[in-house]
PDB file of C-alpha atoms in Angstrom:
ATOM      1  CA  MET A  15     160.131 -44.397 -37.759  1.00  0.00           C
ATOM      2  CA  GLU A  16     158.291 -43.633 -34.788  1.00  0.00           C
ATOM      3  CA  GLU A  17     159.899 -44.846 -31.359  1.00  0.00           C
ATOM      4  CA  LYS A  18     157.802 -47.279 -29.025  1.00  0.00           C
ATOM      5  CA  GLY A  19     157.798 -47.150 -25.257  1.00  0.00           C
ATOM      6  CA  CYS A  20     157.324 -49.378 -22.282  1.00  0.00           C
ATOM      7  CA  CYS A  21     153.704 -48.062 -22.053  1.00  0.00           C
ATOM      8  CA  ASN A  22     152.916 -49.452 -25.302  1.00  0.00           C
ATOM      9  CA  GLN A  23     152.488 -45.793 -26.879  1.00  0.00           C
ATOM     10  CA  VAL A  24     154.143 -43.724 -29.629  1.00  0.00           C
ATOM     11  CA  GLN A  25     156.777 -41.555 -27.999  1.00  0.00           C
ATOM     12  CA  THR A  26     159.450 -38.941 -28.676  1.00  0.00           C
ATOM     13  CA  THR A  27     161.532 -39.728 -25.422  1.00  0.00           C
ATOM     14  CA  SER A  28     163.091 -42.335 -23.811  1.00  0.00           C
ATOM     15  CA  CYS A  29     161.102 -44.794 -21.847  1.00  0.00           C
ATOM     16  CA  CYS A  30     160.027 -44.570 -18.342  1.00  0.00           C
ATOM     17  CA  SER A  31     159.774 -47.581 -15.562  1.00  0.00           C
ATOM     18  CA  GLY A  32     159.274 -50.958 -17.008  1.00  0.00           C
ATOM     19  CA  SER A  33     162.617 -51.192 -18.899  1.00  0.00           C
ATOM     20  CA  GLU A  34     164.426 -53.110 -16.458  1.00  0.00           C
ATOM     21  CA  LEU A  35     164.467 -56.663 -17.198  1.00  0.00           C
ATOM     22  CA  SER A  36     162.177 -58.887 -14.774  1.00  0.00           C
ATOM     23  CA  THR A  37     163.595 -61.982 -12.961  1.00  0.00           C
ATOM     24  CA  ASP A  38     163.193 -65.289 -15.070  1.00  0.00           C
ATOM     25  CA  GLU A  39     160.609 -67.139 -13.324  1.00  0.00           C
ATOM     26  CA  SER A  40     160.806 -70.253 -15.484  1.00  0.00           C
ATOM     27  CA  THR A  41     160.801 -73.452 -13.574  1.00  0.00           C
ATOM     28  CA  ILE A  42     161.175 -75.712 -16.655  1.00  0.00           C
ATOM     29  CA  ILE A  43     164.410 -75.407 -19.244  1.00  0.00           C
ATOM     30  CA  ASN A  44     163.849 -75.336 -22.983  1.00  0.00           C
ATOM     31  CA  PRO A  45     163.787 -78.739 -24.520  1.00  0.00           C
ATOM     32  CA  LYS A  46     167.039 -79.925 -26.173  1.00  0.00           C
ATOM     33  CA  ASN A  47     165.062 -81.339 -29.086  1.00  0.00           C
ATOM     34  CA  PRO A  48     162.146 -78.967 -29.385  1.00  0.00           C
ATOM     35  CA  LYS A  49     159.046 -79.785 -31.592  1.00  0.00           C
ATOM     36  CA  LYS A  50     158.504 -77.131 -34.275  1.00  0.00           C
ATOM     37  CA  THR A  51     154.809 -78.159 -34.860  1.00  0.00           C
ATOM     38  CA  ILE A  52     152.171 -78.147 -32.190  1.00  0.00           C
ATOM     39  CA  SER A  53     148.932 -80.204 -32.180  1.00  0.00           C
ATOM     40  CA  LYS A  54     145.482 -78.897 -31.621  1.00  0.00           C
ATOM     41  CA  ASP A  55     145.166 -80.618 -28.400  1.00  0.00           C
ATOM     42  CA  ASP A  56     147.971 -78.837 -27.228  1.00  0.00           C
ATOM     43  CA  ILE A  57     146.765 -75.333 -28.513  1.00  0.00           C
ATOM     44  CA  ASN A  58     143.347 -76.178 -26.536  1.00  0.00           C
ATOM     45  CA  LYS A  59     145.234 -77.045 -23.527  1.00  0.00           C
ATOM     46  CA  ILE A  60     147.262 -73.712 -23.359  1.00  0.00           C
ATOM     47  CA  LYS A  61     144.014 -71.957 -24.001  1.00  0.00           C
ATOM     48  CA  GLU A  62     142.289 -73.742 -21.118  1.00  0.00           C
ATOM     49  CA  ILE A  63     145.310 -72.943 -18.753  1.00  0.00           C
ATOM     50  CA  ALA A  64     145.317 -69.428 -20.111  1.00  0.00           C
ATOM     51  CA  SER A  65     141.650 -68.982 -19.092  1.00  0.00           C
ATOM     52  CA  GLU A  66     142.101 -70.546 -15.686  1.00  0.00           C
ATOM     53  CA  LEU A  67     145.034 -67.919 -15.115  1.00  0.00           C
ATOM     54  CA  GLY A  68     142.811 -64.778 -16.066  1.00  0.00           C
ATOM     55  CA  ILE A  69     143.833 -64.236 -19.583  1.00  0.00           C
ATOM     56  CA  VAL A  70     141.043 -62.404 -21.534  1.00  0.00           C
ATOM     57  CA  SER A  71     142.289 -63.421 -25.206  1.00  0.00           C
ATOM     58  CA  ILE A  72     145.011 -65.175 -26.751  1.00  0.00           C
ATOM     59  CA  GLY A  73     146.442 -64.716 -30.524  1.00  0.00           C
ATOM     60  CA  TYR A  74     149.313 -65.687 -32.592  1.00  0.00           C
ATOM     61  CA  THR A  75     151.452 -63.704 -35.054  1.00  0.00           C
ATOM     62  CA  LYS A  76     154.870 -63.831 -36.702  1.00  0.00           C
ATOM     63  CA  LEU A  77     157.032 -60.816 -35.485  1.00  0.00           C
ATOM     64  CA  SER A  78     157.273 -58.035 -38.029  1.00  0.00           C
ATOM     65  CA  ASP A  79     159.786 -55.321 -38.182  1.00  0.00           C
ATOM     66  CA  ASP A  80     157.591 -52.904 -36.264  1.00  0.00           C
ATOM     67  CA  VAL A  81     157.736 -54.944 -32.904  1.00  0.00           C
ATOM     68  CA  PHE A  82     161.454 -54.769 -32.624  1.00  0.00           C
ATOM     69  CA  LEU A  83     162.821 -52.700 -29.582  1.00  0.00           C
ATOM     70  CA  ASN A  84     165.742 -54.787 -28.948  1.00  0.00           C
ATOM     71  CA  ASP A  85     166.607 -57.002 -31.510  1.00  0.00           C
ATOM     72  CA  ASP A  86     169.551 -58.857 -29.562  1.00  0.00           C
ATOM     73  CA  ASN A  87     167.018 -60.170 -27.035  1.00  0.00           C
ATOM     74  CA  LEU A  88     164.591 -61.878 -29.501  1.00  0.00           C
ATOM     75  CA  GLU A  89     165.319 -65.348 -29.732  1.00  0.00           C
ATOM     76  CA  TYR A  90     162.243 -66.721 -31.788  1.00  0.00           C
ATOM     77  CA  GLN A  91     160.225 -65.132 -34.632  1.00  0.00           C
ATOM     78  CA  ASN A  92     156.495 -66.346 -33.594  1.00  0.00           C
ATOM     79  CA  ALA A  93     154.528 -65.124 -30.911  1.00  0.00           C
ATOM     80  CA  ILE A  94     151.773 -66.172 -28.761  1.00  0.00           C
ATOM     81  CA  VAL A  95     150.177 -63.084 -27.530  1.00  0.00           C
ATOM     82  CA  LEU A  96     148.123 -62.717 -24.052  1.00  0.00           C
ATOM     83  CA  THR A  97     146.061 -60.007 -22.578  1.00  0.00           C
ATOM     84  CA  MET A  98     144.752 -59.476 -19.048  1.00  0.00           C
ATOM     85  CA  PRO A  99     142.401 -57.053 -17.709  1.00  0.00           C
ATOM     86  CA  ILE A 100     143.564 -53.785 -15.871  1.00  0.00           C
ATOM     87  CA  GLY A 101     141.113 -54.354 -12.979  1.00  0.00           C
ATOM     88  CA  MET A 102     138.506 -51.611 -11.902  1.00  0.00           C
ATOM     89  CA  ASP A 103     140.446 -51.183  -8.721  1.00  0.00           C
ATOM     90  CA  ILE A 104     143.096 -49.560 -10.652  1.00  0.00           C
ATOM     91  CA  ILE A 105     140.571 -47.656 -12.898  1.00  0.00           C
ATOM     92  CA  ASN A 106     138.748 -46.414  -9.814  1.00  0.00           C
ATOM     93  CA  GLU A 107     141.865 -45.258  -7.952  1.00  0.00           C
ATOM     94  CA  ASP A 108     143.176 -41.645  -8.551  1.00  0.00           C
ATOM     95  CA  PRO A 109     146.708 -41.517 -10.138  1.00  0.00           C
ATOM     96  CA  GLY A 110     149.171 -41.905  -7.167  1.00  0.00           C
ATOM     97  CA  MET A 111     151.010 -44.218  -4.847  1.00  0.00           C
ATOM     98  CA  GLU A 112     148.068 -46.690  -4.031  1.00  0.00           C
ATOM     99  CA  SER A 113     147.187 -46.954  -7.774  1.00  0.00           C
ATOM    100  CA  GLN A 114     150.895 -47.672  -8.625  1.00  0.00           C
ATOM    101  CA  LYS A 115     150.868 -50.361  -5.902  1.00  0.00           C
ATOM    102  CA  LEU A 116     147.848 -52.050  -7.552  1.00  0.00           C
ATOM    103  CA  ASN A 117     149.486 -51.583 -11.019  1.00  0.00           C
ATOM    104  CA  ASP A 118     152.710 -53.267  -9.921  1.00  0.00           C
ATOM    105  CA  LYS A 119     150.551 -56.013  -8.305  1.00  0.00           C
ATOM    106  CA  LEU A 120     148.968 -56.605 -11.747  1.00  0.00           C
ATOM    107  CA  TYR A 121     152.249 -56.903 -13.681  1.00  0.00           C
ATOM    108  CA  LYS A 122     153.325 -59.219 -11.141  1.00  0.00           C
ATOM    109  CA  LYS A 123     150.351 -61.580 -11.410  1.00  0.00           C
ATOM    110  CA  PHE A 124     150.331 -61.323 -15.429  1.00  0.00           C
ATOM    111  CA  GLY A 125     153.951 -61.869 -15.522  1.00  0.00           C
ATOM    112  CA  LYS A 126     153.576 -65.040 -13.382  1.00  0.00           C
ATOM    113  CA  ALA A 127     150.743 -66.295 -15.451  1.00  0.00           C
ATOM    114  CA  THR A 128     152.921 -65.826 -18.527  1.00  0.00           C
ATOM    115  CA  TYR A 129     155.721 -67.716 -16.978  1.00  0.00           C
ATOM    116  CA  LEU A 130     153.261 -70.367 -15.977  1.00  0.00           C
ATOM    117  CA  ILE A 131     152.159 -70.813 -19.611  1.00  0.00           C
ATOM    118  CA  SER A 132     155.684 -70.783 -20.958  1.00  0.00           C
ATOM    119  CA  ASP A 133     156.594 -73.587 -18.500  1.00  0.00           C
ATOM    120  CA  GLU A 134     153.457 -75.611 -19.671  1.00  0.00           C
ATOM    121  CA  LEU A 135     154.583 -75.225 -23.477  1.00  0.00           C
ATOM    122  CA  ARG A 136     158.159 -76.324 -22.440  1.00  0.00           C
ATOM    123  CA  LYS A 137     156.876 -79.432 -20.730  1.00  0.00           C
ATOM    124  CA  LEU A 138     154.877 -80.083 -23.814  1.00  0.00           C
ATOM    125  CA  GLY A 139     158.291 -79.995 -25.740  1.00  0.00           C
ATOM    126  CA  TYR A 140     158.390 -76.587 -27.187  1.00  0.00           C
ATOM    127  CA  GLU A 141     160.886 -74.051 -27.008  1.00  0.00           C
ATOM    128  CA  THR A 142     159.909 -70.479 -25.349  1.00  0.00           C
ATOM    129  CA  GLN A 143     161.089 -67.043 -24.544  1.00  0.00           C
ATOM    130  CA  VAL A 144     158.888 -64.835 -22.314  1.00  0.00           C
ATOM    131  CA  GLY A 145     158.012 -61.219 -23.112  1.00  0.00           C
ATOM    132  CA  HIS A 146     156.965 -60.084 -19.483  1.00  0.00           C
ATOM    133  CA  PRO A 147     154.298 -57.574 -19.852  1.00  0.00           C
ATOM    134  CA  ARG A 148     156.838 -54.868 -18.132  1.00  0.00           C
ATOM    135  CA  GLU A 149     159.693 -55.484 -20.114  1.00  0.00           C
ATOM    136  CA  GLU A 150     160.790 -53.853 -23.263  1.00  0.00           C
ATOM    137  CA  LEU A 151     161.474 -56.845 -24.896  1.00  0.00           C
ATOM    138  CA  THR A 152     158.988 -56.036 -27.912  1.00  0.00           C
ATOM    139  CA  ASP A 153     156.125 -53.622 -28.690  1.00  0.00           C
ATOM    140  CA  PHE A 154     153.273 -55.381 -27.144  1.00  0.00           C
ATOM    141  CA  SER A 155     150.652 -53.144 -28.597  1.00  0.00           C
ATOM    142  CA  THR A 156     151.696 -53.993 -32.228  1.00  0.00           C
ATOM    143  CA  LEU A 157     151.873 -57.722 -31.336  1.00  0.00           C
ATOM    144  CA  GLY A 158     148.527 -57.503 -30.106  1.00  0.00           C
ATOM    145  CA  GLN A 159     147.078 -55.774 -33.020  1.00  0.00           C
ATOM    146  CA  ASP A 160     149.133 -58.208 -35.441  1.00  0.00           C
ATOM    147  CA  ALA A 161     147.650 -61.201 -33.855  1.00  0.00           C
ATOM    148  CA  GLY A 162     143.997 -59.645 -34.401  1.00  0.00           C
ATOM    149  CA  LEU A 163     143.245 -59.129 -30.955  1.00  0.00           C
ATOM    150  CA  GLY A 164     142.293 -55.574 -31.544  1.00  0.00           C
ATOM    151  CA  TYR A 165     143.665 -52.313 -33.028  1.00  0.00           C
ATOM    152  CA  ILE A 166     145.833 -49.637 -31.804  1.00  0.00           C
ATOM    153  CA  GLY A 167     143.996 -46.442 -30.969  1.00  0.00           C
ATOM    154  CA  LYS A 168     144.983 -42.767 -30.847  1.00  0.00           C
ATOM    155  CA  SER A 169     146.672 -43.018 -27.227  1.00  0.00           C
ATOM    156  CA  GLY A 170     148.782 -45.838 -28.576  1.00  0.00           C
ATOM    157  CA  LEU A 171     147.113 -48.415 -26.527  1.00  0.00           C
ATOM    158  CA  LEU A 172     145.506 -51.591 -28.065  1.00  0.00           C
ATOM    159  CA  ILE A 173     141.721 -51.304 -28.101  1.00  0.00           C
ATOM    160  CA  THR A 174     140.168 -54.635 -27.965  1.00  0.00           C
ATOM    161  CA  PRO A 175     136.674 -55.527 -28.303  1.00  0.00           C
ATOM    162  CA  GLU A 176     136.148 -57.208 -24.886  1.00  0.00           C
ATOM    163  CA  LEU A 177     137.658 -54.290 -22.683  1.00  0.00           C
ATOM    164  CA  ALA A 178     138.655 -51.725 -25.019  1.00  0.00           C
ATOM    165  CA  SER A 179     142.093 -50.559 -23.772  1.00  0.00           C
ATOM    166  CA  ARG A 180     141.778 -51.745 -20.340  1.00  0.00           C
ATOM    167  CA  VAL A 181     144.301 -54.509 -20.708  1.00  0.00           C
ATOM    168  CA  LYS A 182     147.924 -55.342 -20.418  1.00  0.00           C
ATOM    169  CA  VAL A 183     149.652 -57.377 -22.975  1.00  0.00           C
ATOM    170  CA  SER A 184     152.493 -60.011 -22.848  1.00  0.00           C
ATOM    171  CA  ALA A 185     153.935 -62.478 -25.172  1.00  0.00           C
ATOM    172  CA  ILE A 186     155.503 -65.837 -25.523  1.00  0.00           C
ATOM    173  CA  LEU A 187     157.952 -66.112 -28.303  1.00  0.00           C
ATOM    174  CA  THR A 188     158.532 -69.455 -29.808  1.00  0.00           C
ATOM    175  CA  SER A 189     159.820 -71.575 -32.488  1.00  0.00           C
ATOM    176  CA  ILE A 190     156.498 -73.301 -33.170  1.00  0.00           C
ATOM    177  CA  GLU A 191     155.833 -72.860 -37.107  1.00  0.00           C
ATOM    178  CA  ASN A 192     152.349 -73.882 -37.342  1.00  0.00           C
ATOM    179  CA  LEU A 193     150.460 -71.823 -35.020  1.00  0.00           C
ATOM    180  CA  PRO A 194     147.078 -70.422 -36.073  1.00  0.00           C
ATOM    181  CA  PHE A 195     148.403 -67.112 -37.154  1.00  0.00           C
ATOM    182  CA  ASN A 196     146.121 -64.081 -37.856  1.00  0.00           C
ATOM    183  CA  GLU A 197     145.643 -63.224 -41.421  1.00  0.00           C
ATOM    184  CA  PHE A 198     143.086 -60.457 -41.226  1.00  0.00           C
ATOM    185  CA  ASN A 199     142.305 -57.783 -38.444  1.00  0.00           C
ATOM    186  CA  GLU A 200     138.472 -57.021 -38.581  1.00  0.00           C
ATOM    187  CA  TYR A 201     139.379 -54.192 -36.172  1.00  0.00           C
ATOM    188  CA  GLU A 202     141.168 -51.960 -38.595  1.00  0.00           C
ATOM    189  CA  TRP A 203     137.997 -49.683 -38.902  1.00  0.00           C
ATOM    190  CA  ILE A 204     139.164 -48.356 -35.334  1.00  0.00           C
ATOM    191  CA  ARG A 205     141.785 -46.360 -37.034  1.00  0.00           C
ATOM    192  CA  GLU A 206     139.055 -44.367 -38.898  1.00  0.00           C
ATOM    193  CA  TYR A 207     137.152 -43.573 -35.835  1.00  0.00           C
ATOM    194  CA  CYS A 208     140.248 -42.521 -33.835  1.00  0.00           C
ATOM    195  CA  LYS A 209     141.094 -39.970 -36.447  1.00  0.00           C
ATOM    196  CA  ARG A 210     138.090 -38.000 -35.500  1.00  0.00           C
ATOM    197  CA  CYS A 211     138.370 -38.770 -31.868  1.00  0.00           C
ATOM    198  CA  SER A 212     140.637 -36.878 -29.391  1.00  0.00           C
ATOM    199  CA  LYS A 213     139.427 -37.549 -26.075  1.00  0.00           C
ATOM    200  CA  CYS A 214     142.230 -39.502 -24.869  1.00  0.00           C
ATOM    201  CA  ILE A 215     144.461 -36.437 -25.639  1.00  0.00           C
ATOM    202  CA  LYS A 216     142.148 -33.997 -23.817  1.00  0.00           C
ATOM    203  CA  ALA A 217     141.878 -36.148 -20.899  1.00  0.00           C
ATOM    204  CA  CYS A 218     145.627 -36.428 -19.996  1.00  0.00           C
ATOM    205  CA  PRO A 219     146.142 -34.268 -16.887  1.00  0.00           C
ATOM    206  CA  GLU A 220     150.052 -34.082 -17.811  1.00  0.00           C
ATOM    207  CA  LEU A 221     149.527 -33.130 -21.477  1.00  0.00           C
ATOM    208  CA  ALA A 222     151.560 -36.156 -22.532  1.00  0.00           C
ATOM    209  CA  LEU A 223     149.653 -36.756 -25.427  1.00  0.00           C
ATOM    210  CA  LEU A 224     149.857 -34.471 -28.250  1.00  0.00           C
ATOM    211  CA  GLU A 225     147.825 -34.165 -31.605  1.00  0.00           C
ATOM    212  CA  LYS A 226     149.794 -34.456 -34.771  1.00  0.00           C
ATOM    213  CA  GLU A 227     149.649 -31.798 -37.276  1.00  0.00           C
ATOM    214  CA  ASP A 228     147.841 -33.929 -39.735  1.00  0.00           C
ATOM    215  CA  LYS A 229     145.467 -35.184 -36.897  1.00  0.00           C
ATOM    216  CA  SER A 230     146.175 -38.861 -37.798  1.00  0.00           C
ATOM    217  CA  ASP A 231     144.969 -41.899 -36.009  1.00  0.00           C
ATOM    218  CA  LYS A 232     147.884 -41.764 -33.661  1.00  0.00           C
ATOM    219  CA  ALA A 233     148.986 -39.051 -31.031  1.00  0.00           C
ATOM    220  CA  TYR A 234     152.635 -38.251 -29.841  1.00  0.00           C
ATOM    221  CA  LEU A 235     153.435 -39.378 -26.437  1.00  0.00           C
ATOM    222  CA  ILE A 236     155.983 -37.253 -24.386  1.00  0.00           C
ATOM    223  CA  GLU A 237     157.211 -39.921 -22.079  1.00  0.00           C
ATOM    224  CA  GLU A 238     158.687 -38.118 -19.522  1.00  0.00           C
ATOM    225  CA  ARG A 239     155.320 -36.230 -18.681  1.00  0.00           C
ATOM    226  CA  CYS A 240     153.043 -39.595 -18.785  1.00  0.00           C
ATOM    227  CA  ILE A 241     152.412 -40.607 -15.246  1.00  0.00           C
ATOM    228  CA  GLY A 242     150.825 -44.117 -16.320  1.00  0.00           C
ATOM    229  CA  CYS A 243     154.195 -45.774 -15.497  1.00  0.00           C
ATOM    230  CA  SER A 244     154.897 -43.956 -12.100  1.00  0.00           C
ATOM    231  CA  ASP A 245     151.390 -43.169 -10.775  1.00  0.00           C
ATOM    232  CA  GLY A 246     149.080 -45.728 -12.370  1.00  0.00           C
ATOM    233  CA  CYS A 247     147.225 -43.133 -14.318  1.00  0.00           C
ATOM    234  CA  THR A 248     144.398 -44.411 -16.430  1.00  0.00           C
ATOM    235  CA  TYR A 249     142.647 -41.368 -17.501  1.00  0.00           C
ATOM    236  CA  CYS A 250     143.339 -41.722 -21.496  1.00  0.00           C
ATOM    237  CA  ILE A 251     141.697 -45.374 -20.844  1.00  0.00           C
ATOM    238  CA  GLU A 252     138.730 -44.111 -19.002  1.00  0.00           C
ATOM    239  CA  SER A 253     137.978 -41.200 -21.535  1.00  0.00           C
ATOM    240  CA  CYS A 254     137.965 -43.477 -24.442  1.00  0.00           C
ATOM    241  CA  PRO A 255     134.442 -43.990 -26.209  1.00  0.00           C
ATOM    242  CA  PHE A 256     135.412 -47.870 -26.415  1.00  0.00           C
ATOM    243  CA  TYR A 257     135.385 -47.864 -22.793  1.00  0.00           C
ATOM    244  CA  GLU A 258     132.808 -45.471 -21.882  1.00  0.00           C
ATOM    245  CA  LYS A 259     130.215 -46.677 -24.390  1.00  0.00           C
ATOM    246  CA  GLY A 260     131.247 -49.958 -25.361  1.00  0.00           C
ATOM    247  CA  TYR A 261     132.719 -51.734 -28.462  1.00  0.00           C
ATOM    248  CA  ASP A 262     129.207 -52.281 -30.125  1.00  0.00           C
ATOM    249  CA  TRP A 263     127.994 -48.737 -29.682  1.00  0.00           C
ATOM    250  CA  VAL A 264     131.226 -47.197 -31.225  1.00  0.00           C
ATOM    251  CA  LYS A 265     131.116 -49.895 -34.100  1.00  0.00           C
ATOM    252  CA  SER A 266     127.355 -48.891 -34.728  1.00  0.00           C
ATOM    253  CA  LYS A 267     128.310 -45.041 -34.923  1.00  0.00           C
ATOM    254  CA  GLN A 268     131.090 -45.832 -37.191  1.00  0.00           C
ATOM    255  CA  ASP A 269     129.062 -48.014 -39.531  1.00  0.00           C
ATOM    256  CA  LYS A 270     126.447 -45.213 -39.742  1.00  0.00           C
ATOM    257  CA  ILE A 271     129.182 -42.705 -40.827  1.00  0.00           C
ATOM    258  CA  ASP A 272     130.616 -45.035 -43.338  1.00  0.00           C
ATOM    259  CA  ASN A 273     127.037 -45.565 -44.930  1.00  0.00           C
ATOM    260  CA  LYS A 274     126.751 -42.038 -45.351  1.00  0.00           C
ATOM    261  CA  LEU A 275     129.939 -41.608 -46.921  1.00  0.00           C
ATOM    262  CA  LYS A 276     128.936 -44.244 -49.479  1.00  0.00           C
ATOM    263  CA  LYS A 277     125.840 -42.491 -50.400  1.00  0.00           C
TER     264      LYS A 277
END
């Protein structure tokens, strides 16, 4: 089984920064008699709050065996998955101290937003556990894929239709049983495109991404070489056709390839 890391990428070594647990920023304690089912009104309320806090997309999934990084810390089996954009200020900044400062600022903002949404759920009577975007509580890329928010690309990052892999992912684990769970992922075709594309591998200045012998849709990540966690590097994101050309352009290209193969 392939090991996952804090950068949400497949790796062969231990995790870089981000493995430390963040301070619990909850201001509301979990209810003593929590609700197990959520109303449509409450779901819509959470969506509105999430949008106001800068959340790009929100999805729901049951936790699969693939997402467990530290089983002992997972209190609930259902997840509300959130994404927030990586700002263009980070993308435009060369890897280094300034880029990492901006990256840390984003993690702080996203973490705070995740806690605020969790607190609102607790106010409404639901149990929650926050998966801060910088913690190793669970594999966030797989959660995002399972929730139907996108699909994991060759770099190991979640590719979304809105922003390609220019997103961070967090989660709120909960005991709510009737979330509108995703049953079908319309972005599975991304896997076939990524099998042929290796631009993220070629773009890595540290040779942290390595092509597998079978040239599959996933690359190996050598974690100690990756400077995404230490210097805010985003070269693998910038080189991706989904970022450079856009989701619709890549989808159109893949559709043409599929049509040729059918003939």
